[in-house]
CSV table of C-alpha atoms in Angstrom, one decimal:
chain,number,residue,atom,x,y,z
H,25,VAL,CA,65.2,53.0,73.4
H,26,MET,CA,63.0,54.9,71.2
H,27,VAL,CA,59.6,53.8,69.9
H,28,ASN,CA,57.7,55.3,66.9
H,29,ALA,CA,54.8,57.6,67.8
H,30,LYS,CA,53.2,57.0,64.1
H,31,GLU,CA,52.8,53.0,65.3
H,32,MET,CA,51.8,53.4,68.7
H,33,LEU,CA,49.0,56.0,68.2
H,34,ALA,CA,47.8,53.3,65.4
H,35,TYR,CA,47.5,50.5,67.5
H,36,ALA,CA,43.9,49.3,68.4
H,37,GLY,CA,43.7,49.2,72.1
H,38,GLY,CA,45.1,53.3,71.5
H,39,PRO,CA,48.7,54.7,72.5
H,40,ALA,CA,48.7,54.4,76.6
H,41,ALA,CA,47.4,50.2,75.6
H,42,ALA,CA,50.4,50.5,72.9
H,43,VAL,CA,52.6,51.3,75.7
H,44,ASP,CA,51.9,49.1,78.5
H,45,ARG,CA,52.3,46.3,75.5
H,46,LEU,CA,56.2,47.0,75.5
H,47,PHE,CA,56.0,48.5,78.7
H,48,SER,CA,56.5,46.8,82.4
H,49,SER,CA,57.1,49.1,85.7
H,50,ARG,CA,60.8,50.9,85.0
H,51,LYS,CA,61.3,48.9,89.0
H,52,LYS,CA,61.1,45.9,86.4
H,53,SER,CA,63.6,47.4,83.4
H,54,PRO,CA,66.8,47.8,82.8
H,55,VAL,CA,65.9,50.7,80.5
H,56,ALA,CA,64.9,54.2,82.5
H,57,LEU,CA,64.7,57.2,79.2
H,58,VAL,CA,61.9,56.5,76.4
H,59,ARG,CA,62.4,58.6,73.3
H,60,VAL,CA,59.1,58.8,71.5
H,61,ALA,CA,60.2,59.5,67.6
H,62,ALA,CA,57.3,61.6,66.5
H,63,HIS,CA,56.9,63.1,63.3
H,64,PHE,CA,55.5,67.1,63.2
H,65,THR,CA,52.3,66.3,63.1
H,66,GLU,CA,52.5,62.9,65.1
H,67,SER,CA,53.9,65.4,68.2
H,68,GLN,CA,50.8,67.0,69.7
H,69,SER,CA,49.1,63.4,69.5
H,70,SER,CA,52.2,62.0,71.8
H,71,ARG,CA,50.9,63.2,75.1
H,72,PRO,CA,49.3,59.9,75.5
H,73,ILE,CA,52.0,58.0,74.9
H,74,ALA,CA,54.9,60.4,77.1
H,75,ALA,CA,52.4,60.3,79.8
H,76,ARG,CA,51.4,56.7,80.3
H,77,LEU,CA,55.4,56.2,80.3
H,78,ARG,CA,56.0,58.6,82.9
H,79,GLU,CA,53.7,56.9,85.0
H,80,LEU,CA,55.1,53.3,84.6
H,81,GLY,CA,57.9,56.0,85.8
H,82,TYR,CA,60.4,56.2,83.3
H,83,ASP,CA,61.9,59.4,82.0
H,84,VAL,CA,60.7,60.8,78.8
H,85,ALA,CA,62.4,62.7,75.9
H,86,LEU,CA,60.2,63.1,73.1
H,87,ASN,CA,61.8,63.7,69.7
H,88,LEU,CA,61.1,66.0,66.8
H,89,MET,CA,61.8,64.0,63.7
H,90,GLN,CA,62.6,66.2,60.6
H,91,ALA,CA,63.2,69.6,62.1
H,92,ALA,CA,64.8,70.9,59.2
H,93,GLY,CA,63.2,74.0,57.5
H,94,LYS,CA,60.2,73.7,59.9
H,95,PRO,CA,58.6,77.7,60.9
H,96,GLU,CA,59.9,79.2,64.3
H,97,VAL,CA,56.9,79.8,65.3
H,98,GLU,CA,55.9,75.8,64.7
H,99,LEU,CA,59.3,75.3,66.4
H,100,THR,CA,58.1,77.1,69.8
H,101,ARG,CA,54.5,76.2,69.6
H,102,LEU,CA,55.3,72.2,69.7
H,103,ALA,CA,58.0,72.8,72.3
H,104,ALA,CA,55.0,75.2,74.7
H,105,ASP,CA,53.0,72.3,74.0
H,106,ALA,CA,55.0,69.4,75.5
H,107,ALA,CA,56.0,72.0,78.5
H,108,SER,CA,52.0,71.9,79.5
H,109,TRP,CA,52.4,68.3,79.3
H,110,GLY,CA,54.2,67.9,82.2
H,111,CYS,CA,55.6,64.4,81.4
H,112,VAL,CA,58.9,65.0,79.1
H,113,ASP,CA,62.2,65.3,80.6
H,114,VAL,CA,64.2,66.2,77.0
H,115,LEU,CA,63.0,68.3,73.8
H,116,TYR,CA,65.2,66.3,71.4
H,117,PHE,CA,65.1,67.4,67.7
H,118,ALA,CA,66.3,65.2,64.5
H,119,ASP,CA,68.1,66.3,61.7
H,120,SER,CA,66.6,63.1,60.0
H,121,LEU,CA,67.1,63.9,56.8
H,122,GLY,CA,70.8,65.4,57.5
H,123,ASN,CA,70.4,68.1,55.3
H,124,MET,CA,70.3,70.8,58.0
H,125,ASP,CA,73.0,73.8,58.0
H,126,ASP,CA,74.8,75.6,61.3
H,127,ALA,CA,72.2,78.3,61.3
H,128,GLY,CA,69.2,75.9,60.6
H,129,VAL,CA,70.9,74.1,63.8
H,130,ARG,CA,71.0,77.4,66.1
H,131,ARG,CA,67.6,78.7,64.6
H,132,THR,CA,66.0,75.2,65.8
H,133,VAL,CA,67.7,75.9,69.2
H,134,ALA,CA,66.6,79.6,69.3
H,135,ALA,CA,62.8,78.8,68.8
H,136,LEU,CA,62.7,75.6,70.6
H,137,ARG,CA,63.9,77.4,73.7
H,138,ARG,CA,61.4,80.5,73.7
H,139,GLY,CA,58.3,77.8,74.1
H,140,TRP,CA,60.5,74.8,76.3
H,141,SER,CA,62.8,75.7,79.6
H,142,GLY,CA,64.3,71.7,79.8
H,143,PRO,CA,67.3,70.7,78.0
H,144,ILE,CA,67.1,70.2,74.5
H,145,GLY,CA,68.8,67.4,72.4
H,146,ILE,CA,70.0,67.0,68.9
H,147,HIS,CA,69.7,63.7,66.7
H,148,ALA,CA,72.2,64.4,63.9
H,149,HIS,CA,72.7,62.5,60.5
H,150,ASN,CA,75.5,62.9,58.4
H,151,ASN,CA,74.1,63.1,55.2
H,152,MET,CA,75.9,66.1,54.5
H,153,GLY,CA,79.0,65.6,56.5
H,154,GLN,CA,77.4,68.3,58.9
H,155,GLY,CA,76.5,65.2,61.9
H,156,LEU,CA,79.9,66.8,64.1
H,157,LEU,CA,79.6,70.2,63.1
H,158,ASN,CA,75.9,70.6,63.8
H,159,SER,CA,76.0,68.3,67.4
H,160,THR,CA,78.7,70.7,68.2
H,161,VAL,CA,76.9,74.0,67.1
H,162,ALA,CA,73.5,72.4,68.9
H,163,VAL,CA,75.9,72.6,72.4
H,164,GLU,CA,77.2,76.3,71.5
H,165,SER,CA,73.4,76.7,71.0
H,166,GLY,CA,72.4,75.4,74.5
H,167,ALA,CA,71.4,71.6,73.8
H,168,SER,CA,72.7,69.7,76.4
H,169,TRP,CA,72.0,66.2,74.9
H,170,VAL,CA,73.6,65.1,71.6
H,171,ASP,CA,73.4,61.5,69.8
H,172,GLY,CA,76.0,59.7,68.8
H,173,THR,CA,77.0,56.4,67.3
H,174,ILE,CA,79.9,53.9,66.9
H,175,THR,CA,81.6,54.7,63.9
H,176,GLY,CA,78.1,57.2,63.0
H,177,MET,CA,76.3,53.6,62.1
H,178,GLY,CA,73.0,54.5,61.4
H,179,ARG,CA,70.3,54.8,59.0
H,180,GLY,CA,70.9,56.4,55.5
H,181,ALA,CA,74.4,58.2,55.9
H,182,GLY,CA,74.8,57.5,59.3
H,183,ASN,CA,74.6,59.6,62.6
H,184,SER,CA,77.6,61.4,63.8
H,185,ALA,CA,80.2,59.5,65.0
H,186,THR,CA,80.5,59.2,69.1
H,187,GLU,CA,84.2,58.6,69.3
H,188,LEU,CA,84.6,62.6,67.2
H,189,LEU,CA,82.0,64.2,69.3
H,190,LEU,CA,83.7,62.6,72.3
H,191,LEU,CA,87.0,63.6,70.3
H,192,GLU,CA,85.7,67.3,69.6
H,193,PHE,CA,84.3,67.7,73.2
H,194,CYS,CA,87.9,67.2,75.0
H,195,ARG,CA,89.0,69.2,73.0
H,196,ARG,CA,86.9,72.1,73.2
H,197,GLY,CA,87.4,71.4,77.0
H,198,TRP,CA,83.2,70.6,77.1
H,199,GLY,CA,83.6,67.4,79.8
H,200,ARG,CA,86.6,65.0,80.6
H,201,PHE,CA,86.4,61.6,78.1
H,202,SER,CA,88.2,59.1,77.6
H,203,PRO,CA,87.2,58.3,73.6
H,204,GLU,CA,89.9,56.4,73.8
H,205,GLN,CA,88.0,53.2,75.6
H,206,ILE,CA,85.9,53.0,73.0
H,207,PHE,CA,88.0,52.7,69.7
H,208,HIS,CA,88.4,49.2,70.6
H,209,LEU,CA,84.3,49.0,69.5
H,210,ALA,CA,85.4,51.0,66.0
H,211,ILE,CA,88.1,49.7,65.2
H,212,GLY,CA,87.2,46.0,66.2
H,213,PRO,CA,83.3,44.7,65.4
H,214,PHE,CA,82.0,47.8,64.4
H,215,GLU,CA,84.6,48.2,61.1
H,216,ALA,CA,83.1,44.2,60.6
H,217,LEU,CA,80.1,45.5,60.0
């Protein structure tokens, strides 16, 4: 699941209390991973959210929203900051406006890697039809987590389509997947939506 850092940080009782209001112990939950979606101005303040989620037993991903065009030094600084917290498992960057190109993806992954040694993920939007390309470029650059949605359904122009990502990953030999197992979702319930 994903939580919005802005709302958690604005909670009257504080961010840790906001976490407690939404989440029980991991032992009592079907959820294993919680992603904290934070704008760059909110990311440093998100430490109490990530720390409390970790205390409750969850794996934590910090999702840096609107990463396109951010200075490399800022990306590296925020990555190093998240690494110092000791409670983030995956550092994500989001192409929230769908306007990154492949060079921007490579630059972003490299800048994050200078401050972060753990897994890096990408959350690509498809506003300019670059979601699939940017996702594969991120993997080529060292990202190991890639988001997708069935048929690319998502905010705005949507996200990378899971079924296309799996086909491309198979074609490149990046794993053994059976994407046809989700085709019935794409051409069934999701087509109607």
